[in-house]
Short mmCIF file of C-alpha atoms in Angstrom, two decimals:
data_model
loop_
_atom_site.label_atom_id
_atom_site.label_comp_id
_atom_site.label_asym_id
_atom_site.label_seq_id
_atom_site.Cartn_x
_atom_site.Cartn_y
_atom_site.Cartn_z
CA UNK A 1 4.71 18.28 -54.65
CA UNK A 2 1.67 16.16 -54.23
CA UNK A 3 1.25 12.50 -55.27
CA UNK A 4 -0.08 11.94 -58.77
CA UNK A 5 -3.30 10.37 -57.39
CA UNK A 6 -3.98 13.23 -54.94
CA UNK A 7 -7.61 14.24 -55.02
CA UNK A 8 -8.18 17.91 -56.02
CA UNK A 9 -11.76 18.80 -55.38
CA UNK A 10 -14.43 21.33 -54.45
CA UNK A 11 -17.66 20.72 -52.52
CA UNK A 12 -21.31 21.68 -52.51
CA UNK A 13 -24.43 20.52 -50.69
CA UNK A 14 -27.90 19.78 -52.08
CA UNK A 15 -29.97 22.36 -50.13
CA UNK A 16 -27.38 25.04 -50.65
CA UNK A 17 -27.32 24.86 -54.44
CA UNK A 18 -30.09 22.81 -55.99
CA UNK A 19 -33.25 24.82 -55.61
CA UNK A 20 -36.27 23.05 -57.06
CA UNK A 21 -37.57 22.61 -53.52
CA UNK A 22 -40.88 21.22 -54.72
CA UNK A 23 -39.85 20.10 -58.21
CA UNK A 24 -40.68 16.69 -59.66
CA UNK A 25 -42.02 15.13 -56.50
CA UNK A 26 -39.41 16.18 -53.98
CA UNK A 27 -40.53 16.14 -50.33
CA UNK A 28 -39.96 18.97 -47.89
CA UNK A 29 -36.83 19.00 -45.74
CA UNK A 30 -36.30 20.62 -42.33
CA UNK A 31 -34.52 23.51 -44.04
CA UNK A 32 -37.51 24.15 -46.22
CA UNK A 33 -39.65 24.38 -43.12
CA UNK A 34 -37.08 26.33 -41.08
CA UNK A 35 -36.55 29.05 -43.71
CA UNK A 36 -40.24 29.37 -44.52
CA UNK A 37 -41.12 29.97 -40.86
CA UNK A 38 -39.48 33.44 -41.17
CA UNK A 39 -37.18 35.24 -38.78
CA UNK A 40 -34.55 32.53 -39.01
CA UNK A 41 -32.25 33.57 -41.90
CA UNK A 42 -30.55 36.74 -43.02
CA UNK A 43 -32.94 38.84 -45.14
CA UNK A 44 -35.68 36.18 -44.90
CA UNK A 45 -33.80 34.27 -47.64
CA UNK A 46 -34.19 30.59 -48.40
CA UNK A 47 -32.93 27.81 -50.67
CA UNK A 48 -36.14 27.49 -52.71
CA UNK A 49 -34.16 28.31 -55.86
CA UNK A 50 -30.57 28.89 -54.62
CA UNK A 51 -28.13 28.33 -57.53
CA UNK A 52 -30.86 26.41 -59.46
CA UNK A 53 -28.46 23.51 -59.88
CA UNK A 54 -31.35 21.12 -60.19
CA UNK A 55 -32.06 22.74 -63.54
CA UNK A 56 -28.59 24.09 -64.31
CA UNK A 57 -26.36 21.13 -63.56
CA UNK A 58 -24.73 21.44 -66.96
CA UNK A 59 -23.49 24.94 -65.94
CA UNK A 60 -22.01 23.45 -62.71
CA UNK A 61 -20.25 20.73 -64.74
CA UNK A 62 -18.65 23.44 -66.92
CA UNK A 63 -17.33 25.12 -63.73
CA UNK A 64 -15.88 21.84 -62.53
CA UNK A 65 -14.14 21.30 -65.85
CA UNK A 66 -12.82 24.87 -65.87
CA UNK A 67 -11.05 24.26 -62.60
CA UNK A 68 -9.62 20.93 -63.72
CA UNK A 69 -10.91 19.16 -60.59
CA UNK A 70 -10.21 15.45 -60.25
CA UNK A 71 -12.99 15.05 -57.63
CA UNK A 72 -16.29 16.72 -56.85
CA UNK A 73 -18.03 16.46 -53.55
CA UNK A 74 -21.83 16.70 -53.69
CA UNK A 75 -24.63 15.68 -51.35
CA UNK A 76 -27.84 13.86 -52.08
CA UNK A 77 -31.14 15.29 -50.97
CA UNK A 78 -32.75 12.56 -48.87
CA UNK A 79 -36.17 14.16 -49.45
CA UNK A 80 -35.66 14.37 -53.22
CA UNK A 81 -34.96 10.64 -53.43
CA UNK A 82 -37.29 9.45 -50.66
CA UNK A 83 -39.94 12.18 -50.15
CA UNK A 84 -41.33 10.55 -46.99
CA UNK A 85 -37.92 9.56 -45.63
CA UNK A 86 -38.50 5.84 -46.14
CA UNK A 87 -38.06 3.49 -49.07
CA UNK A 88 -41.74 2.74 -49.48
CA UNK A 89 -41.94 5.66 -51.97
CA UNK A 90 -39.00 6.33 -54.31
CA UNK A 91 -39.02 9.50 -56.40
CA UNK A 92 -37.69 8.28 -59.70
CA UNK A 93 -37.04 11.82 -60.97
CA UNK A 94 -34.64 12.36 -58.11
CA UNK A 95 -32.85 9.10 -58.95
CA UNK A 96 -32.58 10.19 -62.58
CA UNK A 97 -31.12 13.60 -61.57
CA UNK A 98 -28.36 12.10 -59.44
CA UNK A 99 -27.67 9.38 -62.01
CA UNK A 100 -27.07 12.08 -64.59
CA UNK A 101 -24.79 14.05 -62.23
CA UNK A 102 -22.67 11.02 -61.42
CA UNK A 103 -22.53 9.78 -65.01
CA UNK A 104 -21.58 13.20 -66.34
CA UNK A 105 -18.80 13.55 -63.77
CA UNK A 106 -17.34 10.17 -64.66
CA UNK A 107 -17.58 11.00 -68.39
CA UNK A 108 -15.36 13.97 -67.65
CA UNK A 109 -12.88 11.89 -65.60
CA UNK A 110 -14.09 13.48 -62.35
CA UNK A 111 -14.62 11.19 -59.37
CA UNK A 112 -17.70 11.89 -57.21
CA UNK A 113 -17.46 11.98 -53.44
CA UNK A 114 -21.06 11.62 -52.29
CA UNK A 115 -22.46 12.83 -48.95
CA UNK A 116 -25.67 11.11 -47.90
CA UNK A 117 -26.74 13.68 -45.27
CA UNK A 118 -25.75 17.37 -45.31
CA UNK A 119 -28.18 18.95 -42.77
CA UNK A 120 -31.43 18.41 -44.75
CA UNK A 121 -33.55 15.74 -42.93
CA UNK A 122 -36.90 14.99 -44.61
CA UNK A 123 -39.58 16.97 -42.73
CA UNK A 124 -41.66 13.80 -42.59
CA UNK A 125 -38.95 12.27 -40.28
CA UNK A 126 -38.68 15.41 -38.21
CA UNK A 127 -42.42 15.09 -37.57
CA UNK A 128 -41.67 11.68 -36.07
CA UNK A 129 -39.01 13.03 -33.71
CA UNK A 130 -36.09 13.68 -36.07
CA UNK A 131 -32.61 12.89 -34.91
CA UNK A 132 -33.76 12.86 -31.28
CA UNK A 133 -35.54 9.61 -32.12
CA UNK A 134 -33.54 6.39 -32.00
CA UNK A 135 -35.58 5.11 -34.99
CA UNK A 136 -34.12 7.78 -37.30
CA UNK A 137 -30.80 5.89 -37.32
CA UNK A 138 -32.53 2.79 -38.64
CA UNK A 139 -34.30 4.84 -41.33
CA UNK A 140 -30.99 6.43 -42.26
CA UNK A 141 -29.47 2.97 -42.64
CA UNK A 142 -32.31 2.05 -45.08
CA UNK A 143 -31.72 5.26 -47.00
CA UNK A 144 -27.98 4.58 -47.11
CA UNK A 145 -28.53 1.03 -48.39
CA UNK A 146 -30.86 2.40 -51.07
CA UNK A 147 -28.10 4.85 -52.23
CA UNK A 148 -25.33 2.24 -52.11
CA UNK A 149 -27.48 -0.08 -54.21
CA UNK A 150 -28.57 2.63 -56.66
CA UNK A 151 -25.33 4.61 -57.14
CA UNK A 152 -22.57 2.58 -55.54
CA UNK A 153 -21.50 0.83 -58.78
CA UNK A 154 -20.05 4.25 -59.76
CA UNK A 155 -19.35 6.01 -56.42
CA UNK A 156 -16.17 5.01 -54.65
CA UNK A 157 -16.04 7.65 -51.86
CA UNK A 158 -18.94 8.05 -49.51
CA UNK A 159 -19.58 10.41 -46.59
CA UNK A 160 -22.51 9.26 -44.42
CA UNK A 161 -23.12 12.40 -42.33
CA UNK A 162 -21.59 15.84 -42.70
CA UNK A 163 -20.61 17.67 -39.50
CA UNK A 164 -22.73 15.90 -36.88
CA UNK A 165 -21.40 18.44 -34.38
CA UNK A 166 -22.99 21.29 -36.27
CA UNK A 167 -26.28 19.44 -36.72
CA UNK A 168 -26.41 18.58 -33.01
CA UNK A 169 -25.28 21.87 -31.49
CA UNK A 170 -26.55 24.52 -33.89
CA UNK A 171 -29.80 22.68 -34.64
CA UNK A 172 -30.71 21.40 -31.18
CA UNK A 173 -28.81 23.46 -28.57
CA UNK A 174 -28.51 26.93 -30.11
CA UNK A 175 -31.55 26.70 -32.39
CA UNK A 176 -29.89 28.75 -35.19
CA UNK A 177 -29.98 25.86 -37.76
CA UNK A 178 -32.89 23.61 -38.65
CA UNK A 179 -34.85 22.22 -36.96
CA UNK A 180 -34.38 25.24 -34.69
CA UNK A 181 -34.68 23.53 -31.31
CA UNK A 182 -33.25 25.07 -28.16
CA UNK A 183 -32.95 22.27 -25.57
CA UNK A 184 -29.62 23.13 -23.94
CA UNK A 185 -27.50 20.46 -22.37
CA UNK A 186 -29.58 17.52 -23.47
CA UNK A 187 -30.83 17.26 -27.06
CA UNK A 188 -27.45 17.85 -28.75
CA UNK A 189 -25.86 14.83 -27.00
CA UNK A 190 -28.81 12.63 -27.93
CA UNK A 191 -28.74 13.84 -31.58
CA UNK A 192 -25.01 13.32 -31.81
CA UNK A 193 -25.46 9.84 -30.39
CA UNK A 194 -28.13 8.84 -32.93
CA UNK A 195 -26.08 10.28 -35.76
CA UNK A 196 -23.12 8.11 -34.70
CA UNK A 197 -25.41 5.10 -34.47
CA UNK A 198 -26.80 5.88 -37.94
CA UNK A 199 -23.28 6.24 -39.37
CA UNK A 200 -22.15 2.95 -37.86
CA UNK A 201 -25.18 1.07 -39.15
CA UNK A 202 -24.63 2.45 -42.66
CA UNK A 203 -20.90 1.59 -42.58
CA UNK A 204 -21.60 -1.97 -41.48
CA UNK A 205 -24.30 -2.28 -44.20
CA UNK A 206 -21.81 -1.16 -46.82
CA UNK A 207 -19.13 -3.44 -45.43
CA UNK A 208 -21.28 -6.58 -45.40
CA UNK A 209 -23.46 -6.01 -48.49
CA UNK A 210 -21.63 -3.86 -50.97
CA UNK A 211 -17.90 -3.47 -50.30
CA UNK A 212 -16.72 -6.70 -52.01
CA UNK A 213 -18.44 -5.81 -55.28
CA UNK A 214 -18.23 -2.01 -55.26
CA UNK A 215 -14.82 -1.58 -53.65
CA UNK A 216 -15.57 1.86 -52.22
CA UNK A 217 -14.74 3.65 -48.96
CA UNK A 218 -17.05 5.14 -46.35
CA UNK A 219 -16.51 7.73 -43.58
CA UNK A 220 -18.24 10.63 -41.87
CA UNK A 221 -17.12 14.31 -42.16
CA UNK A 222 -15.96 15.73 -38.85
CA UNK A 223 -15.45 19.50 -38.41
CA UNK A 224 -12.92 20.88 -36.03
CA UNK A 225 -10.93 24.06 -35.43
CA UNK A 226 -7.34 23.84 -34.33
CA UNK A 227 -7.18 24.69 -30.67
CA UNK A 228 -4.23 25.88 -28.54
CA UNK A 229 -4.00 27.11 -24.93
CA UNK A 230 -4.14 30.91 -24.63
CA UNK A 231 -1.29 30.73 -22.18
CA UNK A 232 1.02 27.88 -23.21
CA UNK A 233 2.47 27.65 -19.67
CA UNK A 234 -0.88 27.62 -17.83
CA UNK A 235 -2.00 24.14 -16.77
CA UNK A 236 -5.63 25.30 -16.54
CA UNK A 237 -5.62 26.62 -20.12
CA UNK A 238 -3.95 23.37 -21.31
CA UNK A 239 -6.64 21.31 -19.59
CA UNK A 240 -9.36 23.53 -21.04
CA UNK A 241 -7.90 23.04 -24.53
CA UNK A 242 -7.96 19.26 -24.10
CA UNK A 243 -11.58 19.51 -22.95
CA UNK A 244 -12.72 21.58 -25.95
CA UNK A 245 -10.92 19.23 -28.34
CA UNK A 246 -12.77 16.35 -26.67
CA UNK A 247 -16.14 18.12 -27.03
CA UNK A 248 -15.60 18.88 -30.73
CA UNK A 249 -13.23 16.65 -32.67
CA UNK A 250 -13.17 13.94 -29.99
CA UNK A 251 -16.94 13.72 -29.66
CA UNK A 252 -17.19 11.96 -33.06
CA UNK A 253 -13.65 10.84 -33.84
CA UNK A 254 -12.84 9.11 -30.56
CA UNK A 255 -15.68 6.54 -30.78
CA UNK A 256 -14.98 5.79 -34.50
CA UNK A 257 -11.18 5.77 -34.45
CA UNK A 258 -9.93 5.05 -30.96
CA UNK A 259 -12.14 3.30 -28.30
CA UNK A 260 -15.69 2.82 -29.57
CA UNK A 261 -16.85 5.25 -26.82
CA UNK A 262 -16.82 8.98 -26.05
CA UNK A 263 -13.68 10.56 -24.70
CA UNK A 264 -13.46 10.03 -20.92
CA UNK A 265 -12.68 13.70 -20.44
CA UNK A 266 -16.03 14.60 -22.13
CA UNK A 267 -18.09 12.12 -20.14
CA UNK A 268 -16.58 13.05 -16.78
CA UNK A 269 -17.08 16.77 -17.44
CA UNK A 270 -20.78 16.24 -18.34
CA UNK A 271 -21.30 13.92 -15.39
CA UNK A 272 -19.69 16.41 -12.96
CA UNK A 273 -21.94 19.20 -14.18
CA UNK A 274 -24.99 16.88 -14.11
CA UNK A 275 -24.23 16.13 -10.45
CA UNK A 276 -24.02 19.86 -9.64
CA UNK A 277 -27.44 20.46 -11.23
CA UNK A 278 -28.98 17.35 -9.71
CA UNK A 279 -29.78 15.52 -12.94
CA UNK A 280 -28.76 12.11 -14.29
CA UNK A 281 -25.98 11.72 -16.90
CA UNK A 282 -26.93 13.32 -20.22
CA UNK A 283 -24.40 11.61 -22.47
CA UNK A 284 -25.86 8.33 -23.82
CA UNK A 285 -23.96 5.06 -23.88
CA UNK A 286 -23.55 2.76 -26.83
CA UNK A 287 -25.34 -0.56 -26.69
CA UNK A 288 -23.42 -3.77 -27.13
CA UNK A 289 -26.48 -5.12 -28.99
CA UNK A 290 -25.97 -2.69 -31.85
CA UNK A 291 -23.28 -2.55 -34.56
CA UNK A 292 -19.91 -1.53 -33.12
CA UNK A 293 -18.91 2.10 -33.62
CA UNK A 294 -15.19 1.50 -33.48
CA UNK A 295 -13.53 1.08 -36.87
CA UNK A 296 -16.42 2.47 -38.88
CA UNK A 297 -14.36 4.78 -41.08
CA UNK A 298 -12.19 3.87 -44.08
CA UNK A 299 -10.58 7.32 -43.96
CA UNK A 300 -10.70 10.51 -41.91
CA UNK A 301 -12.81 13.25 -43.54
CA UNK A 302 -11.92 16.60 -42.00
CA UNK A 303 -13.67 19.99 -42.43
CA UNK A 304 -11.35 22.71 -41.21
CA UNK A 305 -11.91 26.49 -41.36
CA UNK A 306 -10.21 28.30 -38.46
CA UNK A 307 -8.35 28.17 -35.14
CA UNK A 308 -8.88 29.32 -31.60
CA UNK A 309 -6.97 30.02 -28.42
CA UNK A 310 -8.58 28.44 -25.39
CA UNK A 311 -8.71 29.60 -21.75
CA UNK A 312 -10.10 28.10 -18.57
CA UNK A 313 -13.66 29.23 -17.60
CA UNK A 314 -16.48 30.55 -19.73
CA UNK A 315 -19.28 28.24 -18.62
CA UNK A 316 -22.69 29.53 -17.48
CA UNK A 317 -22.55 28.54 -13.80
CA UNK A 318 -25.06 25.97 -12.64
CA UNK A 319 -27.13 26.32 -15.80
CA UNK A 320 -27.57 23.15 -17.88
CA UNK A 321 -25.91 23.67 -21.21
CA UNK A 322 -22.96 22.53 -23.37
CA UNK A 323 -21.08 25.72 -22.53
CA UNK A 324 -21.12 24.89 -18.82
CA UNK A 325 -20.09 21.26 -19.53
CA UNK A 326 -17.02 22.46 -21.45
CA UNK A 327 -16.20 25.32 -19.02
CA UNK A 328 -13.76 26.92 -21.43
CA UNK A 329 -13.61 30.17 -23.39
CA UNK A 330 -12.36 30.52 -26.96
CA UNK A 331 -10.64 33.62 -28.26
CA UNK A 332 -9.10 34.87 -31.49
CA UNK A 333 -5.45 35.78 -31.53
CA UNK A 334 -5.09 39.46 -32.58
CA UNK A 335 -2.50 38.53 -35.23
CA UNK A 336 -5.05 36.39 -37.16
CA UNK A 337 -6.86 38.28 -39.96
CA UNK A 338 -10.64 37.86 -40.18
CA UNK A 339 -12.24 37.03 -43.52
CA UNK A 340 -15.86 38.06 -43.99
CA UNK A 341 -17.78 36.49 -41.11
CA UNK A 342 -16.63 37.33 -37.57
CA UNK A 343 -15.86 33.72 -36.57
CA UNK A 344 -13.55 32.96 -39.50
CA UNK A 345 -9.98 33.87 -38.60
CA UNK A 346 -7.47 32.98 -41.35
CA UNK A 347 -4.99 30.47 -39.87
CA UNK A 348 -3.56 28.25 -42.60
CA UNK A 349 -0.90 26.79 -40.25
CA UNK A 350 -3.71 25.58 -37.98
CA UNK A 351 -4.67 23.04 -40.62
CA UNK A 352 -1.15 21.59 -40.67
CA UNK A 353 -1.14 21.30 -36.87
CA UNK A 354 -4.60 19.69 -36.86
CA UNK A 355 -3.55 17.18 -39.51
CA UNK A 356 -0.51 16.24 -37.45
CA UNK A 357 -2.70 15.90 -34.33
CA UNK A 358 -5.04 13.56 -36.22
CA UNK A 359 -2.07 11.45 -37.37
CA UNK A 360 -0.74 11.13 -33.84
CA UNK A 361 -3.99 10.60 -32.00
CA UNK A 362 -6.20 8.63 -34.41
CA UNK A 363 -3.86 5.88 -35.59
CA UNK A 364 -2.43 7.62 -38.66
CA UNK A 365 -5.46 7.37 -40.92
CA UNK A 366 -5.73 8.32 -44.56
CA UNK A 367 -7.16 11.91 -44.48
CA UNK A 368 -9.20 13.87 -46.93
CA UNK A 369 -9.67 17.59 -46.19
CA UNK A 370 -13.30 17.61 -47.24
CA UNK A 371 -13.99 21.32 -46.59
CA UNK A 372 -11.83 24.40 -46.28
CA UNK A 373 -12.61 27.92 -47.44
CA UNK A 374 -12.51 31.70 -47.13
CA UNK A 375 -15.59 33.87 -47.07
CA UNK A 376 -16.40 37.18 -48.63
CA UNK A 377 -19.13 39.63 -47.48
CA UNK A 378 -20.21 43.07 -48.56
CA UNK A 379 -19.52 44.40 -52.09
CA UNK A 380 -18.59 41.80 -54.66
CA UNK A 381 -14.89 41.45 -55.39
CA UNK A 382 -14.21 39.04 -58.24
CA UNK A 383 -10.56 40.02 -58.02
CA UNK A 384 -10.38 38.39 -54.59
CA UNK A 385 -6.65 38.57 -54.05
CA UNK A 386 -6.80 37.72 -50.35
CA UNK A 387 -8.71 34.53 -50.98
CA UNK A 388 -6.34 33.56 -53.78
CA UNK A 389 -3.40 33.99 -51.31
CA UNK A 390 -5.36 31.99 -48.72
CA UNK A 391 -5.62 29.00 -51.06
CA UNK A 392 -1.91 29.17 -51.92
CA UNK A 393 -0.89 29.42 -48.22
CA UNK A 394 -3.27 26.71 -47.03
CA UNK A 395 -2.33 24.22 -49.74
CA UNK A 396 1.33 24.90 -48.93
CA UNK A 397 0.57 23.92 -45.30
CA UNK A 398 -1.12 20.70 -46.50
CA UNK A 399 2.00 19.91 -48.52
CA UNK A 400 4.15 20.36 -45.39
CA UNK A 401 1.86 18.07 -43.41
CA UNK A 402 2.22 15.45 -46.11
CA UNK A 403 5.96 15.80 -46.83
CA UNK A 404 7.48 16.89 -43.51
CA UNK A 405 5.05 15.47 -40.92
CA UNK A 406 4.23 12.24 -42.76
CA UNK A 407 0.44 12.72 -42.60
CA UNK A 408 -1.33 10.48 -45.08
CA UNK A 409 -3.26 13.26 -46.77
CA UNK A 410 -5.12 11.92 -49.82
CA UNK A 411 -7.06 14.96 -51.03
CA UNK A 412 -8.15 18.54 -50.56
CA UNK A 413 -11.66 19.91 -51.31
CA UNK A 414 -12.24 23.65 -51.40
CA UNK A 415 -15.47 24.98 -50.06
CA UNK A 416 -17.22 25.86 -52.24
CA UNK A 417 -17.53 25.37 -55.98
CA UNK A 418 -20.24 28.10 -56.02
CA UNK A 419 -21.45 30.99 -53.99
CA UNK A 420 -24.51 29.48 -52.37
CA UNK A 421 -27.08 29.57 -49.59
CA UNK A 422 -24.88 29.69 -46.46
CA UNK A 423 -27.45 28.51 -43.96
CA UNK A 424 -28.44 31.24 -41.42
CA UNK A 425 -26.34 33.79 -43.36
CA UNK A 426 -28.40 33.22 -46.53
CA UNK A 427 -26.68 34.60 -49.59
CA UNK A 428 -24.86 37.37 -47.68
CA UNK A 429 -21.68 35.28 -47.27
CA UNK A 430 -19.85 34.04 -50.34
CA UNK A 431 -17.44 31.08 -50.31
CA UNK A 432 -17.47 30.24 -54.00
CA UNK A 433 -14.68 29.65 -56.46
CA UNK A 434 -17.37 30.93 -58.86
CA UNK A 435 -19.55 33.92 -58.15
CA UNK A 436 -23.27 33.26 -58.70
CA UNK A 437 -25.47 36.23 -59.65
CA UNK A 438 -28.59 35.54 -57.61
CA UNK A 439 -30.39 38.54 -59.21
CA UNK A 440 -30.09 36.83 -62.61
CA UNK A 441 -32.77 34.25 -63.43
CA UNK A 442 -30.09 32.18 -65.20
CA UNK A 443 -27.80 32.44 -62.13
CA UNK A 444 -24.77 33.42 -64.15
CA UNK A 445 -21.54 31.83 -62.83
CA UNK A 446 -18.35 33.87 -63.02
CA UNK A 447 -14.90 32.61 -62.07
CA UNK A 448 -13.26 34.45 -59.17
CA UNK A 449 -9.53 35.18 -59.29
CA UNK A 450 -9.20 32.66 -56.41
CA UNK A 451 -10.83 30.04 -58.64
CA UNK A 452 -8.32 30.79 -61.35
CA UNK A 453 -5.50 30.48 -58.81
CA UNK A 454 -6.84 27.21 -57.48
CA UNK A 455 -7.06 25.87 -61.05
CA UNK A 456 -3.45 26.88 -61.57
CA UNK A 457 -2.30 24.98 -58.44
CA UNK A 458 -4.23 21.91 -59.59
CA UNK A 459 -2.77 22.12 -63.09
CA UNK A 460 0.81 22.46 -61.83
CA UNK A 461 0.48 19.48 -59.51
CA UNK A 462 -1.29 17.25 -62.02
CA UNK A 463 1.50 17.98 -64.45
CA UNK A 464 4.05 16.98 -61.84
CA UNK A 465 5.54 20.43 -61.34
CA UNK A 466 6.45 21.72 -57.88
#
């Protein structure tokens, strides 16, 4: 049983579904640039049209209503609203689009959870240094204030930045996400730092200028796997697990929820490796002259997909990179089934364990599971029995976390409402509760069996049945 006011949702992101990449005055984003460069994405695919949600929003709304969602998580395209990344030029067509989306949701008794940044920086700001530039945090704060002012009378749940870990590491260390930079061991830490600064500025802006009138809540979405030592009795594996947790979940949660600074275990590991390679510390420090990081989340927004076993070692020697800093290897347990993509082991119980860990280590916050899903690759299976079972099993684990472990879980958002553009995997990986036919100009949406099962779970719980 879930509380009557439990949030039942599904999520999407602007670049992954909207299309209309140049429509009605929208500016280019780093993902427009990245995909158009070629050689970056499966099948040379891109999000130029994607699900065409910019034109077909009414179809998305029907999908939302079919599922019986109480909440819908969407992201705003910064470049659609502010094509140059700053508030000097506002694209009114973009404002109208998001106003319609928000108003339509509310008219259907669906509460919007709005993400300000989901990987798609305006290219104009990347040209000025992107997230490596300290000034981007200030520009983000201006953008956030614009959105709070424009939409905040109706939006009560805000996410500032989605998965800063992914933006930092995949976009600036590994180079497999936009903007495609490979600057190992340095850029990711700087980017993560500026994203935290941006988040804190935006939270303080909301707190001082809008909270009293709008009465909303603001957080950032942190992704993390559940991690356990490969050998539970091995002190080296236990230490390695703590290190990896510090470098993933802790990197962003520790400053916001615990101390206002990075985990000591993370800083000391980076400093030790820096000493070995003869360079100065690469993890920036927070300035006392800037808005405080600590306490800048009104709830914990968690994106969880999978789990890993961790063992000592796995760095790359003296080489400067995040892998060497962590000095730990991650492995999949053979008992865990894989769904679709190779990295996605199905471990529903890992979510319960992670929720309990968050309760115990981050001062028992209110938690929303803001992303969780199961992928499909290869031939289309609309009778996706395994995914349907996955949702049943996972939601049962969330219920245990809530009822047996006392975790203050407030909501669950499936990823994703629709099959969409899954970043470097293009359209080859499908996470949707609805299948989207990308060969059809009208992008026909068809309910998967898993979508039907999720709708059934929602309906039972909203009716107060166990």
